[in-house]
Coordinates of C-alpha atoms in Angstrom, one line a residue:
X1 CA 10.2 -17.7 -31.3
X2 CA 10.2 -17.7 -27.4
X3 CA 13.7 -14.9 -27.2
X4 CA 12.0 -12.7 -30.2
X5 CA 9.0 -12.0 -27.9
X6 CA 11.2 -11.6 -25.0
X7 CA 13.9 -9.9 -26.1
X8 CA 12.1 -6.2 -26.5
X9 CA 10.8 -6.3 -22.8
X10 CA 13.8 -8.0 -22.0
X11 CA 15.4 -4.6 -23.2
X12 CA 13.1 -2.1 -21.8
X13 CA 13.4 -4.1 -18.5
X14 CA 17.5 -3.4 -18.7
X15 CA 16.5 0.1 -19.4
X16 CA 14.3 0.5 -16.8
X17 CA 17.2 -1.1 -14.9
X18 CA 19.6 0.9 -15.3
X19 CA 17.6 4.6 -15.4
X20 CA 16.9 3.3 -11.6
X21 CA 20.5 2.7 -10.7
X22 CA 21.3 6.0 -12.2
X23 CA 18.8 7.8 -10.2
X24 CA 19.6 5.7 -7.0
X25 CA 22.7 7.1 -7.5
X26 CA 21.8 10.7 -8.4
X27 CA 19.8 10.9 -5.2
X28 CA 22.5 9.3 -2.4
X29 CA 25.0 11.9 -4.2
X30 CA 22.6 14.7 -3.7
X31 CA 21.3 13.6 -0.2
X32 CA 25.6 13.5 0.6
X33 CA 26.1 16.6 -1.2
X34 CA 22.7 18.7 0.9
X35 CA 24.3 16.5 4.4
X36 CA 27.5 18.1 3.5
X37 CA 26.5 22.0 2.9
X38 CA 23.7 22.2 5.6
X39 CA 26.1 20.0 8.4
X40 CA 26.8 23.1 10.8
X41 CA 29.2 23.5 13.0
X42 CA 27.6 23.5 16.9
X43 CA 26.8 26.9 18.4
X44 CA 28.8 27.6 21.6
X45 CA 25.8 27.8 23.8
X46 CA 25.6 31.0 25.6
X47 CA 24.1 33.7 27.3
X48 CA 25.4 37.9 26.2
X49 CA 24.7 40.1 29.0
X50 CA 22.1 41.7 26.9
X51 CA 20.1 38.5 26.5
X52 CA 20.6 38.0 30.1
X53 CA 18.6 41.3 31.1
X54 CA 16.1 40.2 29.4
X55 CA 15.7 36.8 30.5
X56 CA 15.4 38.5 34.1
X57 CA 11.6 40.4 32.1
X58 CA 8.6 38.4 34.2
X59 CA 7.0 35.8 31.7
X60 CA 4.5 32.6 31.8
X61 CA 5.7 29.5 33.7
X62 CA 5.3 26.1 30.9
X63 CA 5.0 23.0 31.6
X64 CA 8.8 22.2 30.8
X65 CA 10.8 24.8 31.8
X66 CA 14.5 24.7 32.0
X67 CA 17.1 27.1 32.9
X68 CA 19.6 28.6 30.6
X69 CA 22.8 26.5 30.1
X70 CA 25.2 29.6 30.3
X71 CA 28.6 28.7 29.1
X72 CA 30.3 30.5 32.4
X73 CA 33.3 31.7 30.0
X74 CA 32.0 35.4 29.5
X75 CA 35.1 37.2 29.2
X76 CA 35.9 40.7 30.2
X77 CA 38.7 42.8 29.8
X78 CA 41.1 42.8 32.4
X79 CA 40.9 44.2 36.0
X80 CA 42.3 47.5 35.9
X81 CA 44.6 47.6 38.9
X82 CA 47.4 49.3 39.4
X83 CA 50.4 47.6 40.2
X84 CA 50.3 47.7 43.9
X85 CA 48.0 45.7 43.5
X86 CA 48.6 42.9 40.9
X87 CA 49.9 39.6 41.0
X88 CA 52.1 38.6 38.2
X89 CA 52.3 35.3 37.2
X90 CA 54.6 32.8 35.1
X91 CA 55.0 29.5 34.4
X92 CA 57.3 26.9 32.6
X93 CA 55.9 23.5 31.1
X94 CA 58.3 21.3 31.5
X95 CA 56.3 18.4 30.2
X96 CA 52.9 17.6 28.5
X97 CA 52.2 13.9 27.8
X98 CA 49.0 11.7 28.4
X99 CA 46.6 14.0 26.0
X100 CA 43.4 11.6 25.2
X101 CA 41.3 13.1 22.8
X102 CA 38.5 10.5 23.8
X103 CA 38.5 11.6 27.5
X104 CA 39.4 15.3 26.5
X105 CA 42.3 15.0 29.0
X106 CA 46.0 15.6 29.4
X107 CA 48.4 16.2 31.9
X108 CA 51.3 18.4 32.6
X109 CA 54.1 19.3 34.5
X110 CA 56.3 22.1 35.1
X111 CA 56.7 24.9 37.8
X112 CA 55.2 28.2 38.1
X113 CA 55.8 31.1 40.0
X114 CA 53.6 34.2 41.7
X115 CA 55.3 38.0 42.3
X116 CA 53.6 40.0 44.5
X117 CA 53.8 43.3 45.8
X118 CA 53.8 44.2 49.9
X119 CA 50.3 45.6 49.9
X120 CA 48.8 42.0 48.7
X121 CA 51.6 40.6 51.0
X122 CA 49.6 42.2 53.6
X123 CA 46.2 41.4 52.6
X124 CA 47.4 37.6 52.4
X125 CA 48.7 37.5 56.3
X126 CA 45.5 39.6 57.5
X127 CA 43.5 37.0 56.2
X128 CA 45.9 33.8 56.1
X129 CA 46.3 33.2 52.8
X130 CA 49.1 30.5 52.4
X131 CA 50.8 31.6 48.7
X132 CA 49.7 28.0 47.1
X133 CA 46.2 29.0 47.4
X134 CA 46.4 32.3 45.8
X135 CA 45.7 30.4 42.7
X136 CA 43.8 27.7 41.0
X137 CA 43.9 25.9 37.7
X138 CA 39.7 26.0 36.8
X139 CA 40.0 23.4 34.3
X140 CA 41.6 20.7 36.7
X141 CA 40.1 16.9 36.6
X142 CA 41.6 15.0 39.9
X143 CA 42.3 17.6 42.3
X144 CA 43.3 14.4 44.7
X145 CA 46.1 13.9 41.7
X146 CA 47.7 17.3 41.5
X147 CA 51.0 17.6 43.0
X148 CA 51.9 20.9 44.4
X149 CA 55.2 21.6 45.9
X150 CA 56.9 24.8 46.8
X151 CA 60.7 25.4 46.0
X152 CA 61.0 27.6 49.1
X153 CA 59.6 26.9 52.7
X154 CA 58.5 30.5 52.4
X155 CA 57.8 33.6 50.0
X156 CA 61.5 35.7 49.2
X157 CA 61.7 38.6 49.5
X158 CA 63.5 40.4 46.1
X159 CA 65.1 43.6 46.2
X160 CA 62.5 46.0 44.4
X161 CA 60.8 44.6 47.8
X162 CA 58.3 42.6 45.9
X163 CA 57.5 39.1 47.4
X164 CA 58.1 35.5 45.0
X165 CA 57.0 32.4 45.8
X166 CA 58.0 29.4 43.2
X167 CA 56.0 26.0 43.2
X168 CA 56.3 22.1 41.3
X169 CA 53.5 21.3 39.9
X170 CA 51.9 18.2 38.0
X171 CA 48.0 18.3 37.0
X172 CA 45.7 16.2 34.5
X173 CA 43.8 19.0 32.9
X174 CA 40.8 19.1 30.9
X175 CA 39.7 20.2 27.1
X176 CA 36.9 22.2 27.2
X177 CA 36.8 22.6 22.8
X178 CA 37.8 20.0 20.7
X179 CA 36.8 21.2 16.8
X180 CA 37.2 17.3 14.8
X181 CA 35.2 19.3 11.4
X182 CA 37.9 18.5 9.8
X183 CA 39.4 15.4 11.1
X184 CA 42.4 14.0 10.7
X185 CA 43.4 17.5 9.6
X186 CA 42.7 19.2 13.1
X187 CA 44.3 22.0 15.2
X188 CA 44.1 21.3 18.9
X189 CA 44.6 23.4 21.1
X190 CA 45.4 22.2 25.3
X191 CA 44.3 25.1 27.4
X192 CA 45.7 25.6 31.1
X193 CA 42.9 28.1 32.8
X194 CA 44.3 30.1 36.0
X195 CA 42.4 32.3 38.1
X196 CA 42.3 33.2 42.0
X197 CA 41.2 30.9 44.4
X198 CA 40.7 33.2 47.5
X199 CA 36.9 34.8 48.1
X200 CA 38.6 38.1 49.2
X201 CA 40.6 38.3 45.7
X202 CA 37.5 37.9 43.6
X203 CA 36.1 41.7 42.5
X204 CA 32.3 42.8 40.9
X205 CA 32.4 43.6 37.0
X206 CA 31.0 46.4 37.9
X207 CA 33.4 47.9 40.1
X208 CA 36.6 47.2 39.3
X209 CA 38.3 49.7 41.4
X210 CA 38.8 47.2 43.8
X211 CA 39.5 44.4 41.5
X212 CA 43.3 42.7 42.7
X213 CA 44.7 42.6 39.0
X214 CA 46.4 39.0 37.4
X215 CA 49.3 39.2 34.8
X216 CA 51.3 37.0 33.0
X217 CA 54.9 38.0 33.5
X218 CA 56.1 39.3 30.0
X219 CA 60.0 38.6 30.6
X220 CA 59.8 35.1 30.8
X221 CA 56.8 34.4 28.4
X222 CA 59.4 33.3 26.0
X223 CA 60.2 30.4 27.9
X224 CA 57.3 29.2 28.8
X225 CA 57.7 25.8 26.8
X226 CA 60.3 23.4 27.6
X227 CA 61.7 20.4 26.3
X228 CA 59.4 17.8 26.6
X229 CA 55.8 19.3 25.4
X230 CA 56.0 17.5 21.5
X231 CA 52.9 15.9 21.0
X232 CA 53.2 12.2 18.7
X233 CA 51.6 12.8 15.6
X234 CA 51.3 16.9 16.3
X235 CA 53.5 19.3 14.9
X236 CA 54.1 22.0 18.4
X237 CA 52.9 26.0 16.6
X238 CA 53.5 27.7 20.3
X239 CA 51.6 29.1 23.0
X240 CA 49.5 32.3 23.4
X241 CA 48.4 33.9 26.7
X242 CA 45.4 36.2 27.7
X243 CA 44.5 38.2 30.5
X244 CA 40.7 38.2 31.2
X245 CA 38.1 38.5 34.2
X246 CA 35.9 35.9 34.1
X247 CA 32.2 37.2 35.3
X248 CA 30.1 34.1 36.5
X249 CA 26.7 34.1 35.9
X250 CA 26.0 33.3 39.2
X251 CA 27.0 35.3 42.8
X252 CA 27.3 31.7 44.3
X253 CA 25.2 33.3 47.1
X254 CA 25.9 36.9 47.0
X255 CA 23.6 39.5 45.3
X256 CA 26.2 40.6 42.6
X257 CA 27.8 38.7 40.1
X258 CA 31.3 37.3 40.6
X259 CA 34.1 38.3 38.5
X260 CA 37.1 36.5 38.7
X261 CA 40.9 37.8 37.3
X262 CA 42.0 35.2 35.0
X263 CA 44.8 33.6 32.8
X264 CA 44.3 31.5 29.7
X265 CA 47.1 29.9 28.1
X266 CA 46.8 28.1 25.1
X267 CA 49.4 25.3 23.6
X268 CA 48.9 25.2 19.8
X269 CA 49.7 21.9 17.9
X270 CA 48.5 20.7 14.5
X271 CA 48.6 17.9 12.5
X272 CA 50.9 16.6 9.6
X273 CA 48.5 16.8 6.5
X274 CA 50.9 14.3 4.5
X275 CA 51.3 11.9 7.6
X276 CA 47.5 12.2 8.6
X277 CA 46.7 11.5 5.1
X278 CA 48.6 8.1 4.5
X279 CA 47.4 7.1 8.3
X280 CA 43.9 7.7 8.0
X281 CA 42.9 8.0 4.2
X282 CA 45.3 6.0 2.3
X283 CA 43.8 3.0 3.5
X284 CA 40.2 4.0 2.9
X285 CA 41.2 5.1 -0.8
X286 CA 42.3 1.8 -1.3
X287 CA 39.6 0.4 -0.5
X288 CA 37.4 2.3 -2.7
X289 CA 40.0 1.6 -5.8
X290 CA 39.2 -2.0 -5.4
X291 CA 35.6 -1.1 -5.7
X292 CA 35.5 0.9 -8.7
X293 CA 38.4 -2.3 -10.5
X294 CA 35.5 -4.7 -9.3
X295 CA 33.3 -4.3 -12.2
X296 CA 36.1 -5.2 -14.9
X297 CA 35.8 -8.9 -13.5
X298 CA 33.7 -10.6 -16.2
X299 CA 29.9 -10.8 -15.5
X300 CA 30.7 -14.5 -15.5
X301 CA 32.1 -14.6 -12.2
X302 CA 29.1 -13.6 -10.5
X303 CA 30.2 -15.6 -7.1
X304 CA 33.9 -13.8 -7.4
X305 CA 32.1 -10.4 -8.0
X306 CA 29.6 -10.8 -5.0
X307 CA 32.7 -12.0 -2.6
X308 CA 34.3 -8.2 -3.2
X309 CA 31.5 -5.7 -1.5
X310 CA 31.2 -7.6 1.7
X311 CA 34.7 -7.9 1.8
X312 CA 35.3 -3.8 1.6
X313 CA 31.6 -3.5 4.1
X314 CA 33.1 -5.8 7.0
X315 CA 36.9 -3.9 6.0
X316 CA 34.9 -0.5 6.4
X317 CA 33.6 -1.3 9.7
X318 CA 37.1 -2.3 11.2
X319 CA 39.0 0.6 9.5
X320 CA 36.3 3.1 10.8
X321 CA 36.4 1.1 14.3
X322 CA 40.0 1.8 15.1
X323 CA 40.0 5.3 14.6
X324 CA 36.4 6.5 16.4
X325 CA 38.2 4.9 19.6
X326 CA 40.2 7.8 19.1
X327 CA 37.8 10.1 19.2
X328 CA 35.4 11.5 21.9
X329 CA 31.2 11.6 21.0
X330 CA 30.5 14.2 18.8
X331 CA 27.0 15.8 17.5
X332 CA 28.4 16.4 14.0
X333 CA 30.2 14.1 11.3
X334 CA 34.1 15.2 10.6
X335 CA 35.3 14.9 7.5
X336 CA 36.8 11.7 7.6
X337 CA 33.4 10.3 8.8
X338 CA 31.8 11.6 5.4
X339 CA 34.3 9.5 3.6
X340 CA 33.6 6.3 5.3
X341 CA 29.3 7.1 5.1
X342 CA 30.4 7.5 1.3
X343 CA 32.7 4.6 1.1
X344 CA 29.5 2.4 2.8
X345 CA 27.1 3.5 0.2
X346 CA 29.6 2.5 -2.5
X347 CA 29.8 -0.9 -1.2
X348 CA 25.9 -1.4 -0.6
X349 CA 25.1 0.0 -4.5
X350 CA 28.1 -1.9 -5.5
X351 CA 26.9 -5.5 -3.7
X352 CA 23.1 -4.6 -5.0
X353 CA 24.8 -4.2 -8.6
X354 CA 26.5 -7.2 -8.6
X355 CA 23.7 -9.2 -7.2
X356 CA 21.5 -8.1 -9.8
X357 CA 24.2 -8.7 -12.5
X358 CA 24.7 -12.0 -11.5
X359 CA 20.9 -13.1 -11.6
X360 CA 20.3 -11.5 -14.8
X361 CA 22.9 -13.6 -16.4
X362 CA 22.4 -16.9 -14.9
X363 CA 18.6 -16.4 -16.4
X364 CA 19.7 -16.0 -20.1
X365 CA 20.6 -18.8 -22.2
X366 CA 22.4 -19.1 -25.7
X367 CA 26.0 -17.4 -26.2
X368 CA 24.0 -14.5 -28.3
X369 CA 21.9 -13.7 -25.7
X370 CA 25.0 -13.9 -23.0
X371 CA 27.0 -11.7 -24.9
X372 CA 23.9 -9.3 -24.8
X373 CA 23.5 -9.1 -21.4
X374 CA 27.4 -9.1 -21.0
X375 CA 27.2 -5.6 -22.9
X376 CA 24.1 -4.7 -20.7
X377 CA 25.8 -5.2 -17.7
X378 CA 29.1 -4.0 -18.8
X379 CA 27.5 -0.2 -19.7
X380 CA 26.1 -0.1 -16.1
X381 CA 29.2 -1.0 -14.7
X382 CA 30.9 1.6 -16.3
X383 CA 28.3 3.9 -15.3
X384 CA 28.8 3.3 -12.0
X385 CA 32.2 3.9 -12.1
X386 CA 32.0 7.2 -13.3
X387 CA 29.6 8.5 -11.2
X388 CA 31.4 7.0 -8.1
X389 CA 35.0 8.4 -9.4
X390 CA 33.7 11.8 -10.1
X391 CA 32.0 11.9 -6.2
X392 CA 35.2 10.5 -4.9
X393 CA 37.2 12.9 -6.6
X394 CA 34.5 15.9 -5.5
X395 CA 35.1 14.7 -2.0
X396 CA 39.0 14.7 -2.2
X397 CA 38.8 18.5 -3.5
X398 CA 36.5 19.4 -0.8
X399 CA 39.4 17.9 1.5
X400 CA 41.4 21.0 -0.1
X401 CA 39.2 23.2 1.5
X402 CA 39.5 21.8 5.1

């Protein structure tokens, strides 16, 4: 008499039961799924020359006031300068090794080389410019670290009677944009930023008719990579130059702004999707094919059951662990990051299934009233599965997109 009084709330409790695990589930698949669409991408911070006008207009001091981070990359066009008055400039990397994504760092080595013509030739003797500081690499770490050696004891002179002076150099650079969006499946990008050193080589934005112009030299930009820049783990795309003058958004003392000529080079790697995916994902997909076999272990083996979710939470956090120490801070999840945040709410709804599974049956006496809750627990197990397949698999299309 007792289990014909209990069994109908017993059944509305299961359905209570489950209706809550579905809408547990419903809501951490929306709350990913609104993470994932209105996660943006962080705005280069910046200042446009318009917006810098007027942010010179008079206006009320506040309490907290700060001043405008400016992003000191405005980019103009190139000095126009005519070529007795350019300095031409090329390079060869014979080496690039040491890149850290975590310290934004690598180095390289190589030579490079400056062509001048006499009229800057004369400009650099009036004011005693020695040729290794006509230039200077903007994006340098350790300046104590950079080697700088000159092939010749002095500039040559070559037979159009332009002036060439060749240098050895070795320098730990830094990364200035690292996009990890889309992590493991990432382009990077190692930039090598030139521009000239001297004060009496610097021109105004404004007036460029004085402005000393800086070139890369176009007959030997085909060789610009050597032997030994392969990256481990990167597939090498090439290398792309521009030409710019940098404008400051400071006179660093003086009343106009400063506007330096500029070189940008860019080294272009990417990743192997196929390798990247069996390094990085593989394993995690693994993991969450253990979770979703889990619930075929009879309710019976509550202990068994209960073992697996901790096992794939402390597994998660070592798995995750290894590969953020490859990676620098960032204000934004990549996409690898919204696999593992998945992969732990899988495990946490998983361990809190089981755990309720298990108590459930242990309450429930008689083989009748086992193989009832056996069925019970059996259709929220499967429910669970299909809901955490069909995310899984939305989550591995989205990678599609990347």
């Amino acid at each position: 008499m007792l289990y014909t009084v209990a069994t109908p709330l017993r059944s509305r409790i299961i359905r209570k039961a489950r209706r809550a695990v579905l809408l547990v589930m419903l809501v951490l698949l929306a709350a990913l799924i609104g993470l994932a669409l209105c996660s943006q991408r962080p705005l280069q911070p910046g200042l446009s020359r318009a917006s810098d006008n007027a942010s010179n207009a008079p206006r009320a001091l506040e309490q907290r006031q700060f001043a405008p981070y400016l992003n000191r990359l405005e980019l103009l066009p190139p000095a126009t300068a005519d070529a007795s008055r350019t300095v031409t400039f090329g390079t060869h990397l014979e080496n690039v090794y040491d890149v850290s994504l975590r310290d934004r760092s690598f180095r390289i080595e190589g030579w490079y080389w400056l062509r001048w013509p006499a009229a800057i030739n004369t400009l650099l003797k009036e004011r005693q410019i020695p040729p290794s500081s006509i230039i200077e690499f903007t994006n340098l770490i350790e300046s104590n670290d950079m080697l700088l050696e000159p092939i010749q004891p002095a500039p040559r002179r070559l037979d159009n009677g332009d002036f060439l002076q060749e240098f050895r150099y070795s320098a730990k650079l830094y990364i200035s944009e690292i996009n990890l969006h889309a992590f493991p499946f990432i382009d990077l990008t190692l930039p090598i930023s030139i521009e000239f050193k001297p004060d009496e080589l610097f021109c105004s934005a404004d007036n460029q008719s004085d402005c000393v112009g800086l070139l890369v030299d176009q007959e030997s930009i085909q060789g610009t990579l050597g032997e030994f820049v392969t990256i481990n783990g990167y597939t090498t795309q090439g290398i792309w130059t521009q030409e710019v003058l940098h404008q400051y958004p400071t006179g660093f003392g003086r009343r106009a702004l400063v506007a330096v000529p500029a070189i940008r080079l860019q080294i272009a790697y990417n990743t192997e999707p196929f390798v990247a995916f069996i390094y990085y994902i593989f394993p995690l997909l693994v993991l969450m094919g253990v979770a979703l076999m889990s619930p075929f272990l009879p309710a019976q083996l509550g202990d068994v059951r209960l073992a697996i979710p901790t096992t794939i939470l402390l597994t998660l956090i070592f798995l995750q662990g290894g590969y953020r120490q490859e990676l620098p801070p960032q204000a934004y999840l990549s996409y690898l990051d919204w696999l593992y945040m998945y992969a732990y709410l899988v495990a946490a709804v998983l361990f809190g299934l089981f755990c309720w599974s298990t108590h459930r049956f242990s309450q429930v006496e008689g083989s009748e009233q086992q193989i009832k809750v056996t069925q019970q627990i059996q259709r929220l197990d499967s429910l669970f599965q299909g809901l955490t397949g069909g995310t899984l698999v939305l989550l591995l299309l989205w990678m599609l997109r990347l």
